[in-house]
Short mmCIF file of C-alpha atoms in Angstrom, two decimals:
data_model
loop_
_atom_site.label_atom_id
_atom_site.label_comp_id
_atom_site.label_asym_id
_atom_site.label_seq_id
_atom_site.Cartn_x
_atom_site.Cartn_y
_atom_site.Cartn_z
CA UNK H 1 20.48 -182.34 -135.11
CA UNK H 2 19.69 -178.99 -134.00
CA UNK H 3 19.25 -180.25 -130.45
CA UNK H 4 22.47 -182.18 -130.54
CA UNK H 5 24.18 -178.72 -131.36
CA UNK H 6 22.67 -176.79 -128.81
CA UNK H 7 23.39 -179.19 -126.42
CA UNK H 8 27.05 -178.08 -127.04
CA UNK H 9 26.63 -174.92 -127.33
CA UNK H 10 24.88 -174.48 -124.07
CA UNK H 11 27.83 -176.32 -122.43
CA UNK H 12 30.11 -173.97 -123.30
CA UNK H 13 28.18 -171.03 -122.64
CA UNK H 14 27.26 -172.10 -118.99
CA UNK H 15 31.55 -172.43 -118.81
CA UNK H 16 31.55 -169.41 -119.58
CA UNK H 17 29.15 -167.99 -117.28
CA UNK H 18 30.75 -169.61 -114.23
CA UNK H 19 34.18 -168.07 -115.39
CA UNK H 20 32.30 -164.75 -115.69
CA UNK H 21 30.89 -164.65 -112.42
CA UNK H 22 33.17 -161.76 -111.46
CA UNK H 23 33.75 -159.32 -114.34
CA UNK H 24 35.43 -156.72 -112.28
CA UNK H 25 38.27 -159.76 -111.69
CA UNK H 26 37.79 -161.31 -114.99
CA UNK H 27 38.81 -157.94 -117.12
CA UNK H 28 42.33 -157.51 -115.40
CA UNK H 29 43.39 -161.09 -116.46
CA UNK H 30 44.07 -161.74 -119.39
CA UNK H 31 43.52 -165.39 -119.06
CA UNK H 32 40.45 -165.22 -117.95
CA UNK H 33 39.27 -163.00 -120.91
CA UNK H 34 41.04 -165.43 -123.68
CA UNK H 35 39.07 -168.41 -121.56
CA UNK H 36 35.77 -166.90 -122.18
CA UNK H 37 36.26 -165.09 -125.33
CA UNK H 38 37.63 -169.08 -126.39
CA UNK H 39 34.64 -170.17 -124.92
CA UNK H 40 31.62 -167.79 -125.82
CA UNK H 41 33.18 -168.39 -129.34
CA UNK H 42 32.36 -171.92 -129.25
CA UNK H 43 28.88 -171.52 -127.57
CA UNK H 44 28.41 -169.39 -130.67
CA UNK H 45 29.73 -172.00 -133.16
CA UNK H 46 26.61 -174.40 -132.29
CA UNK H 47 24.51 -172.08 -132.10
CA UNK H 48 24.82 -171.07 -136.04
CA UNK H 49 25.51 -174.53 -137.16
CA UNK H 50 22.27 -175.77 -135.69
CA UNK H 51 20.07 -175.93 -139.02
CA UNK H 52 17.08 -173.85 -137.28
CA UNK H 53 19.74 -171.25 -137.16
CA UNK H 54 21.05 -171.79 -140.38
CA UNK H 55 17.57 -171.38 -141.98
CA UNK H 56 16.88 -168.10 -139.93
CA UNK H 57 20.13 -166.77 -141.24
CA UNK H 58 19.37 -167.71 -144.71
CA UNK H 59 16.03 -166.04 -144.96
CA UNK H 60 17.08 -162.57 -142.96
CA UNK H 61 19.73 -161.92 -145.82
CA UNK H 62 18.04 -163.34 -148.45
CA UNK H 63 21.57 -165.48 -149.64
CA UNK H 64 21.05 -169.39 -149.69
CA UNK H 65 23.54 -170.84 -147.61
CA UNK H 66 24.45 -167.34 -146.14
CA UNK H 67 24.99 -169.37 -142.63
CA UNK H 68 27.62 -171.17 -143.76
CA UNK H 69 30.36 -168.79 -144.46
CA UNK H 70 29.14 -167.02 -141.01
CA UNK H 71 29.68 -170.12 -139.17
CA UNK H 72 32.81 -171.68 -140.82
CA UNK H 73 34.36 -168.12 -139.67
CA UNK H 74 32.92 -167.96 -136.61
CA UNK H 75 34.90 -171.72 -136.06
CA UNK H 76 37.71 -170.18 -137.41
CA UNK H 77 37.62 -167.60 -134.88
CA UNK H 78 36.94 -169.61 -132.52
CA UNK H 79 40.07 -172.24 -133.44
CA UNK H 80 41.98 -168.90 -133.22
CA UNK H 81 40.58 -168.20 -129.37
CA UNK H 82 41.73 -171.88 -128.44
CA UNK H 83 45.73 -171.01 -129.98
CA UNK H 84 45.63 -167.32 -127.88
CA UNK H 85 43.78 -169.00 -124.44
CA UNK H 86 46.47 -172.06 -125.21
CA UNK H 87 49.48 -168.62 -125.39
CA UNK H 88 48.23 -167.22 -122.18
CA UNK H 89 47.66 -170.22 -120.54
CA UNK H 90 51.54 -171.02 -120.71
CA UNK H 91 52.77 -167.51 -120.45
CA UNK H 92 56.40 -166.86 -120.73
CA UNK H 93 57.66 -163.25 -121.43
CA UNK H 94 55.31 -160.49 -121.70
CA UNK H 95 56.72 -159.61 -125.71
CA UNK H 96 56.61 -163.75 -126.65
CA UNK H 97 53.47 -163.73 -125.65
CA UNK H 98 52.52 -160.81 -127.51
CA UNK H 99 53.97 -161.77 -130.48
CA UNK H 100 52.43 -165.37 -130.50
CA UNK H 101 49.14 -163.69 -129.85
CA UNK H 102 49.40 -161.07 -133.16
CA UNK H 103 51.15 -164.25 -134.63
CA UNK H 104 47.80 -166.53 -134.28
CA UNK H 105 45.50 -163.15 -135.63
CA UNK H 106 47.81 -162.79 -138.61
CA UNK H 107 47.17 -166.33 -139.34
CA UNK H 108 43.60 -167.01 -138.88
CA UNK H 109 42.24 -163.21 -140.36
CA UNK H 110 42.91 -163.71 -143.69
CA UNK H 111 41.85 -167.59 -143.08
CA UNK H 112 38.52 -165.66 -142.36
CA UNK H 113 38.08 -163.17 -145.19
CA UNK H 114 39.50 -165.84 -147.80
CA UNK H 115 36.16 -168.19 -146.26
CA UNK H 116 33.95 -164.91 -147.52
CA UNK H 117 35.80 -164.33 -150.82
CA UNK H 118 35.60 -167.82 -151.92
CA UNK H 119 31.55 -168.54 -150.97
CA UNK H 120 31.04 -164.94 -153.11
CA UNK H 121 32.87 -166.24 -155.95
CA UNK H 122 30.96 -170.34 -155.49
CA UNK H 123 27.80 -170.77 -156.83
CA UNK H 124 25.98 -171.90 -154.35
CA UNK H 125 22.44 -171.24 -154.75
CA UNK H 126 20.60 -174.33 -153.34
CA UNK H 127 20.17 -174.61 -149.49
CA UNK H 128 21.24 -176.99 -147.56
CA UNK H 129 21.12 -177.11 -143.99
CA UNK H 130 22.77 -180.29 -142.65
CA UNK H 131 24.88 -182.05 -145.70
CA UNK H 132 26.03 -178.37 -146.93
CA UNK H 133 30.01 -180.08 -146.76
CA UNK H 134 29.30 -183.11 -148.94
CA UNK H 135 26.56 -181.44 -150.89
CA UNK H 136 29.42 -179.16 -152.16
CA UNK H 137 32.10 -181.15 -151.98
CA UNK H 138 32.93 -180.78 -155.39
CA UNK H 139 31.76 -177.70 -156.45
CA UNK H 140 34.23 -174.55 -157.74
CA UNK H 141 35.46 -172.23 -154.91
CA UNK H 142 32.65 -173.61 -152.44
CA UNK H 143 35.40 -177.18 -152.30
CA UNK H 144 38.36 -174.65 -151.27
CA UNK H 145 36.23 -173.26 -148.36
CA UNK H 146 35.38 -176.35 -146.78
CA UNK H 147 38.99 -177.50 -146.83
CA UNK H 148 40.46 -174.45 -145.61
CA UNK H 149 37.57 -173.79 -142.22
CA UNK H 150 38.43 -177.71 -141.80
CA UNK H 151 42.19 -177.16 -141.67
CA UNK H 152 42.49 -174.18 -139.62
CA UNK H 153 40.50 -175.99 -136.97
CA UNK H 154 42.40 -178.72 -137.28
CA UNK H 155 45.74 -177.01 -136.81
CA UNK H 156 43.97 -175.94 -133.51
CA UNK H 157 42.87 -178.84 -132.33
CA UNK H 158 46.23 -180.34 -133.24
CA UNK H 159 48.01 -177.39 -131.62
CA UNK H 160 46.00 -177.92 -127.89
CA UNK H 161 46.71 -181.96 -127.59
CA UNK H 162 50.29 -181.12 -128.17
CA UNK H 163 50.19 -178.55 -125.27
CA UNK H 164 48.10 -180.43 -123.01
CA UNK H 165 50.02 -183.56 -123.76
CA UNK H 166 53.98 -181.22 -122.68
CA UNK H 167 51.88 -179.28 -120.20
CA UNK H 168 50.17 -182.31 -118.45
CA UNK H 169 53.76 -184.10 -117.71
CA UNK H 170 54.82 -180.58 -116.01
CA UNK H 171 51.74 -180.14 -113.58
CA UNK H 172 49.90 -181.71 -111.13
CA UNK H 173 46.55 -181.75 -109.21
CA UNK H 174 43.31 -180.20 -110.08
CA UNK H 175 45.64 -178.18 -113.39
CA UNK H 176 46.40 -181.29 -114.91
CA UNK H 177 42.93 -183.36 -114.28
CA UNK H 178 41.54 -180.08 -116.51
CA UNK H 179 44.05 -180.34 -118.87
CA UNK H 180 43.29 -184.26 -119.64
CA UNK H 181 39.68 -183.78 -119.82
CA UNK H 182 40.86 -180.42 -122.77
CA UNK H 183 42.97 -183.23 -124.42
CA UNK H 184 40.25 -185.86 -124.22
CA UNK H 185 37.64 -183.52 -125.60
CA UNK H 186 39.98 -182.26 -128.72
CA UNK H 187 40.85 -185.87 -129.16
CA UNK H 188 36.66 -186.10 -129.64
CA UNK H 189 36.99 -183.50 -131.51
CA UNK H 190 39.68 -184.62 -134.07
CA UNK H 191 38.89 -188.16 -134.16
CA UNK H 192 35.22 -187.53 -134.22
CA UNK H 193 34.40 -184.59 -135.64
CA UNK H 194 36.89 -183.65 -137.95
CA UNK H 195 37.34 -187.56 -139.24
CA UNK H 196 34.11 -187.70 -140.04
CA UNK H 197 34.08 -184.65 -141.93
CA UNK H 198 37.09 -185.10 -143.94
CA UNK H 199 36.24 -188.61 -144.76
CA UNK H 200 32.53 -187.46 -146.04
CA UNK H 201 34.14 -184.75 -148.38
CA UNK H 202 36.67 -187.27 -150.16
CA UNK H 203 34.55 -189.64 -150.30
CA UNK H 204 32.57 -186.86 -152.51
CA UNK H 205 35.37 -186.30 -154.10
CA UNK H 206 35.81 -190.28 -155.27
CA UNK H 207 32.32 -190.75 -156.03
CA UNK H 208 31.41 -191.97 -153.22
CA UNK H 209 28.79 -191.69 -150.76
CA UNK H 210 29.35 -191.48 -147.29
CA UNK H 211 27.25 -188.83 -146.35
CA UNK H 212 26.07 -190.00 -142.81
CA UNK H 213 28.91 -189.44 -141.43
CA UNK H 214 28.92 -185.83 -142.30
CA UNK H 215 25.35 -185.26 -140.86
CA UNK H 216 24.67 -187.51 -138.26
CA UNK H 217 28.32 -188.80 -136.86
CA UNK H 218 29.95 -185.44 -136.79
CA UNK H 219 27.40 -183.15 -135.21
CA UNK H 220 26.54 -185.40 -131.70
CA UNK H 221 30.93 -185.91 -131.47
CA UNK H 222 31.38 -182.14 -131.94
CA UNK H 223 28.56 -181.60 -129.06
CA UNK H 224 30.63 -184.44 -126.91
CA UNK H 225 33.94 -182.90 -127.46
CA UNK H 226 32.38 -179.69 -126.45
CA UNK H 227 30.82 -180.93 -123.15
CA UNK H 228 34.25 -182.10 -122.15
CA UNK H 229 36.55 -179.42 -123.03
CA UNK H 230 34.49 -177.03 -121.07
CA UNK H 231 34.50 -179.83 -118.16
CA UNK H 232 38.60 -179.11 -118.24
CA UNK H 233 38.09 -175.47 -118.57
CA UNK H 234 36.14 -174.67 -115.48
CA UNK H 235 37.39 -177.52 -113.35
CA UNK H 236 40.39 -175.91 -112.30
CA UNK H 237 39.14 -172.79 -111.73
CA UNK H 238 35.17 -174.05 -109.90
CA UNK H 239 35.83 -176.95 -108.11
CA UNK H 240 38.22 -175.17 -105.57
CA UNK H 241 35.73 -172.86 -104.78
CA UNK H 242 33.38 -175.56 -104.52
CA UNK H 243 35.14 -177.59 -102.14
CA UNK H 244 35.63 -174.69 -100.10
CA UNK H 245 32.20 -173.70 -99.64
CA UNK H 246 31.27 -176.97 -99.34
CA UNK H 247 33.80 -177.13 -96.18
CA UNK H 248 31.90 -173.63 -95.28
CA UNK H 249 28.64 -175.21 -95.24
CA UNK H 250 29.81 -178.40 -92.67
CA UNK H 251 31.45 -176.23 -90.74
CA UNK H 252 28.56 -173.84 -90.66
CA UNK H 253 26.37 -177.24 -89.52
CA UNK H 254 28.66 -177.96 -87.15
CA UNK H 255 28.53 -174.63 -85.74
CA UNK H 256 24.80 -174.82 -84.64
CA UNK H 257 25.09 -176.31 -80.93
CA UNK H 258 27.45 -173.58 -80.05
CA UNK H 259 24.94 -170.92 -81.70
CA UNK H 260 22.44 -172.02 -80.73
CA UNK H 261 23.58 -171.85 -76.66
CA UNK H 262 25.20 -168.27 -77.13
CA UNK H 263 22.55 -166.61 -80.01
CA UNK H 264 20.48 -165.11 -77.16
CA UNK H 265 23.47 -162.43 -76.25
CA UNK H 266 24.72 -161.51 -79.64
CA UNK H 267 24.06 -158.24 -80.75
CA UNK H 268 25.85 -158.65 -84.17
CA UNK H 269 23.67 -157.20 -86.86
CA UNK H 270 21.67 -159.87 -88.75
CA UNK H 271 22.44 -160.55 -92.55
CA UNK H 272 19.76 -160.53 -95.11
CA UNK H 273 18.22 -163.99 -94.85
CA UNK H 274 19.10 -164.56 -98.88
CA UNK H 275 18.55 -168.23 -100.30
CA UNK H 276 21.30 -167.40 -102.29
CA UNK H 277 23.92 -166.19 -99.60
CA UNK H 278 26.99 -168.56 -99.94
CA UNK H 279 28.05 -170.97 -97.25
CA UNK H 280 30.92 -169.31 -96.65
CA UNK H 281 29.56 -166.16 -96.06
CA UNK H 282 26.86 -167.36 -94.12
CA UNK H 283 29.77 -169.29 -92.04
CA UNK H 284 31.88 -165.91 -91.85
CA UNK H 285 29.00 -164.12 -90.11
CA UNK H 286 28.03 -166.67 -88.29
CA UNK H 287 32.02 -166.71 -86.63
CA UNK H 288 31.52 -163.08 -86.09
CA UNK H 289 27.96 -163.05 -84.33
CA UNK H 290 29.31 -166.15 -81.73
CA UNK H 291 32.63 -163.86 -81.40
CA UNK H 292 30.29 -160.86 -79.73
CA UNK H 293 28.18 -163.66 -77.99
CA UNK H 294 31.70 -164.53 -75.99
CA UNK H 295 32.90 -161.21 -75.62
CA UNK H 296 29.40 -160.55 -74.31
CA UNK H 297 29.13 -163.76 -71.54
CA UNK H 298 33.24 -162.73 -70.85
CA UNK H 299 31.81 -161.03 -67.46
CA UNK H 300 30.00 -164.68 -66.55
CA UNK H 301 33.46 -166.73 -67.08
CA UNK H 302 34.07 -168.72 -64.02
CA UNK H 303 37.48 -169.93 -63.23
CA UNK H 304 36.51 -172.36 -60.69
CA UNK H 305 34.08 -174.01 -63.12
CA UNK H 306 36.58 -174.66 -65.79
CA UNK H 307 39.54 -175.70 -63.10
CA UNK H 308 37.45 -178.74 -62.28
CA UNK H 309 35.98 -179.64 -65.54
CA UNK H 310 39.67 -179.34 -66.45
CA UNK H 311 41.03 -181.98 -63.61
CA UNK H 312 37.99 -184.23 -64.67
CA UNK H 313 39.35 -184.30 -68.26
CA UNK H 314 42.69 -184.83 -67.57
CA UNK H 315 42.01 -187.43 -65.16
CA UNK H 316 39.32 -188.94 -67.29
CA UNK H 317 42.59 -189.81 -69.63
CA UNK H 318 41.78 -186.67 -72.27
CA UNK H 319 44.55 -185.03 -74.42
CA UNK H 320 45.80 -181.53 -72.15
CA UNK H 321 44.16 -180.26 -75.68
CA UNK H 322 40.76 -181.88 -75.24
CA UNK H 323 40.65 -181.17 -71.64
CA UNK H 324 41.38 -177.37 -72.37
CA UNK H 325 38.58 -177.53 -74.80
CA UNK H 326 36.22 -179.49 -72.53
CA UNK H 327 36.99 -177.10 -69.85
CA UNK H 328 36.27 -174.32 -71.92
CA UNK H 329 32.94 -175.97 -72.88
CA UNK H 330 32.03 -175.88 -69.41
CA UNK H 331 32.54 -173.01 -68.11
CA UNK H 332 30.95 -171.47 -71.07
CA UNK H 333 27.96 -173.49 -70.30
CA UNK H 334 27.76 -172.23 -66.52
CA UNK H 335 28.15 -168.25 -68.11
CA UNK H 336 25.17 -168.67 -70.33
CA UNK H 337 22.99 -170.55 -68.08
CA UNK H 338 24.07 -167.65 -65.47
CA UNK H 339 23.27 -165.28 -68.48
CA UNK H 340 19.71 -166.79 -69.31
CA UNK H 341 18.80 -166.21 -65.66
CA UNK H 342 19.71 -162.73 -65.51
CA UNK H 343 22.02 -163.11 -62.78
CA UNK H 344 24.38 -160.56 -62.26
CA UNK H 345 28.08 -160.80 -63.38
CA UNK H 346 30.87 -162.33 -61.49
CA UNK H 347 32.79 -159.99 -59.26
CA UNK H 348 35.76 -161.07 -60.72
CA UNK H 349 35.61 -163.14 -64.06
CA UNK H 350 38.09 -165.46 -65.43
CA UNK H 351 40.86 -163.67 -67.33
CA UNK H 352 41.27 -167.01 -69.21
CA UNK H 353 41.43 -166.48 -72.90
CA UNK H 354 39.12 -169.16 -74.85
CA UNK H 355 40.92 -171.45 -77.21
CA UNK H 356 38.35 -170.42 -79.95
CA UNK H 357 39.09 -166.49 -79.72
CA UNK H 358 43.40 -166.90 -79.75
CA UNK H 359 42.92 -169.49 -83.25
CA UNK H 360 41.97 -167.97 -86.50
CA UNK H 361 39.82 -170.02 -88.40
CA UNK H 362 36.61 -172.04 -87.61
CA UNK H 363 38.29 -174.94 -86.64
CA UNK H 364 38.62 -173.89 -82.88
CA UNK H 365 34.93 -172.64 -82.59
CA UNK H 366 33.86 -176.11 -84.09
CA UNK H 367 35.74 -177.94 -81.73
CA UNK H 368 33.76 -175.35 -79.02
CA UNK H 369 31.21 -176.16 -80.44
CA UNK H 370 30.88 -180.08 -80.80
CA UNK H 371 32.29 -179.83 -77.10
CA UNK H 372 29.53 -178.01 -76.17
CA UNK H 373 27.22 -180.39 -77.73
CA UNK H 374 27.77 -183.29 -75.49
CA UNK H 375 26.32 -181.00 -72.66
CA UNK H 376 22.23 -180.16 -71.74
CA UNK H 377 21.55 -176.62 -72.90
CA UNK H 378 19.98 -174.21 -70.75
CA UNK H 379 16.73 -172.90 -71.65
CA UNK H 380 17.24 -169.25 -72.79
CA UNK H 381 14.23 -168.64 -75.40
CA UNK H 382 12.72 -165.19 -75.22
CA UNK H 383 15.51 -163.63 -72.57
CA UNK H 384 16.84 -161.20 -74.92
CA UNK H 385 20.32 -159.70 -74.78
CA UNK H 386 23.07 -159.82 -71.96
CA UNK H 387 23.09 -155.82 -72.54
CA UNK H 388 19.14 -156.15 -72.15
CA UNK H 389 18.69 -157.84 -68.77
CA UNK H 390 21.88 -155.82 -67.47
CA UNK H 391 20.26 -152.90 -67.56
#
C-alpha cells in the first residue's frame, strides 16, 4: 500500500516541479501559486497516508494514530487548495475572487481544527495503519472525524467536476483536453476513492464487514485519480512548450547543411556546449552565428551567379519563390567556395538582400538551408575565418 501511495504522491509532486520551473514567474501569478500550493498539498497527502509514514509519525510523538488527524487535515487543506486553484482558475473581479478565496478558508479552517479537537477528545489508543477508517468506524468522536475529512473532500471533489463540466463547454484546445483529464481524475476520485470509503464505514456502522474496500480498493484509485489530475494540470501549461522546442530541435536539424557550409566564417561567440541547453536556445544561437556567417561572405555575393541559377529555376518550371531561394542557394555556394580559397572579395558585390536575412523566423534560413543541401559543399576544414585569411 505504501508504494501505491507514493506512486501518487510522486505524481503530483513532479506536476509541481514542472509548474515551478520558473519561480521568479511563478510568484507574480497567482494561478500559478494556487496550482502548486493545490498540488504540493496533494503530493503531501500520500506521502502521510502511506503507512511507513504513518508509523514514523506515530512513534516521533509518541500518540497512536497521531498520523491520522495530520493527514485527514492535510486532505482537508488540500480539498481547500483545489476550491481556491478552481477560484483563480475562472477569475472574474478582483474583490469576487477575493471573497470566494477568504470564503473557502473560512470554511475549511475550522473543518481543520474541529479534525484535532475531536481525535483529542476519541479514544483512540490502538494503532492502525491501513484500516484506521473502519477500525473506528464506530467509535465516540473518532466516527465524527472520519465523516467530516470525508465530506469536506467530497464537497471538493464535487465542486471541481461541476466547474470542469461549465468550464469545458466554454473552452477549447489544449484548456479543455486538461480540464477533462481534472474531471476524469476527480470522477476516480469520487467514484473510487471516496465510494469505497464511505461504503467501508457504513458498512461498520451496520455490522458489516467490508473492510477491503477501505484498504485495498481505495488507496491504488486515490493514486489513479492523482496521476490524472496532475496529467490535466500540467498539460496545458507543458505541452506548448514542448511542442515548441520540439519544432526548435527539427528546425535546428534542418539547419545543419547550411551550418555546416558557412561555420568556417562565423565569428559569433560559441555557447557553452551544455547537454542540458534547450533546443530552442541552441536553435536561437545557431540563427545568430549563420546571420554573421552571411554578413561575413556579403563581400563574395555574386550577382551574375544568382541571375543564372535564377533563369535556370524559373525555366526549370520552379515557383518565382523557389527560384529566388534556389538562386540564393547558389550564389551563396560560389561566396563560400570563393571564401574557403582565400580569394579576395568581389570588386563590387551583389547588393541583393537574401530572403533568409529580410524574414524573421527560422523558416527562411531552413528553406536556405535544405536549398543548399541539394548542392556539393566545398571543402573548407581548417581555413579559419573570412576576417582571418583577409588579413
Amino acid at each position: 500500500m505504501s508504494l501505491v501511495v507514493f506512486v501518487g504522491a510522486g505524481a503530483l509532486a513532479l506536476a509541481a516541479v514542472v509548474l515551478f520551473r520558473r519561480p521568479g514567474t511563478l510568484v507574480r501569478n497567482p494561478l500559478s501559486v494556487s496550482t502548486c500550493v493545490a498540488i504540493s498539498l496533494g503530493a503531501l497527502v500520500f506521502c502521510c497516508s502511506a503507512p511507513v509514514t504513518l508509523a514514523a509519525v506515530n512513534d516521533l510523538t509518541g500518540v497512536p494514530n497521531f498520523g491520522a488527524p495530520l493527514t485527514y487535515g492535510m486532505l482537508s487543506a488540500y480539498s481547500c487548495s483545489l476550491l481556491i486553484l478552481l477560484v483563480h482558475w475562472r477569475g472574474g473581479a478582483r474583490e469576487r475572487v477575493r471573497r470566494m478565496v477568504r470564503f473557502s478558508i473560512a470554511a475549511y479552517g475550522p473543518l481543520i481544527v474541529a479534525i484535532v479537537v475531536l481525535f483529542v477528545l476519541a479514544d483512540a489508543r490502538t494503532e492502525r495503519l491501513t484500516d484506521l477508517d473502519t477500525y473506528y468506524a464506530n467509535t465516540p468522536y473518532m466516527r465524527e472525524m472520519i465523516v467530516l475529512y470525508l465530506l469536506g473532500h467530497t464537497a471538493a471533489m464535487v465542486a471541481m467536476c461541476v466547474v470542469c463540466l461549465k468550464w469545458g463547454r466554454e473552452v477549447t484546445g489544449l484548456l479543455r483536453a486538461g480540464l477533462r483529464l481534472i474531471l476524469i481524475g476527480a470522477l476516480l476520485d469520487l467514484l473510487g476513492f471516496q465510494l469505497a470509503k464511505y461504503t467501508a464505514v457504513v458498512a461498520r456502522w451496520t455490522g458489516h464487514d467490508l473492510d477491503v474496500l477501505s484498504t485495498s480498493v481505495a488507496p491504488p484509485m486515490a493514486s489513479l485519480g492523482a496521476l490524472v489530475c496532475s496529467a490535466g494540470f500540467v498539460l496545458p501549461r507543458l505541452l506548448p512548450a514542448a511542442v515548441a522546442h520540439w519544432c526548435g530541435l527539427r528546425d535546428y536539424c534542418r539547419l545543419g547543411p547550411l551550418w555546416s557550409r558557412v561555420e568556417f566564417v562565423s565569428t559569433a561567440p560559441k555557447p557553452p556546449a551544455a547537454w542540458w541547453q534547450l533546443p530552442l536556445e541552441r536553435l536561437h544561437w545557431r540563427e545568430v552565428a549563420i546571420h554573421d556567417a552571411l554578413l561575413a561572405l556579403a563581400p563574395y555575393f555574386d550577382d551574375r551567379v544568382r541571375q543564372t541559377a535564377l533563369s535556370a529555376a524559373l525555366d526549370s518550371g520552379r515557383t518565382p519563390h523557389e527560384a529566388r531561394v534556389t538562386a540564393e542557394a547558389a550564389m551563396l555556394d560560389a561566396a563560400a567556395r570563393r571564401a574557403a580559397a582565400r580569394q579576395a572579395p568581389l570588386p563590387t558585390p551583389s547588393s541583393h538582400r537574401l530572403h533568409a536575412t529580410e524574414a524573421s523566423g527560422p523558416g527562411a534560413l531552413v528553406e536556405l538551408a535544405q536549398a543548399l543541401a541539394r548542392t556539393p559543399a566545398p571543402d573548407t576544414a581548417g581555413e579559419g575565418t573570412v576576417k582571418a585569411f583577409q588579413d
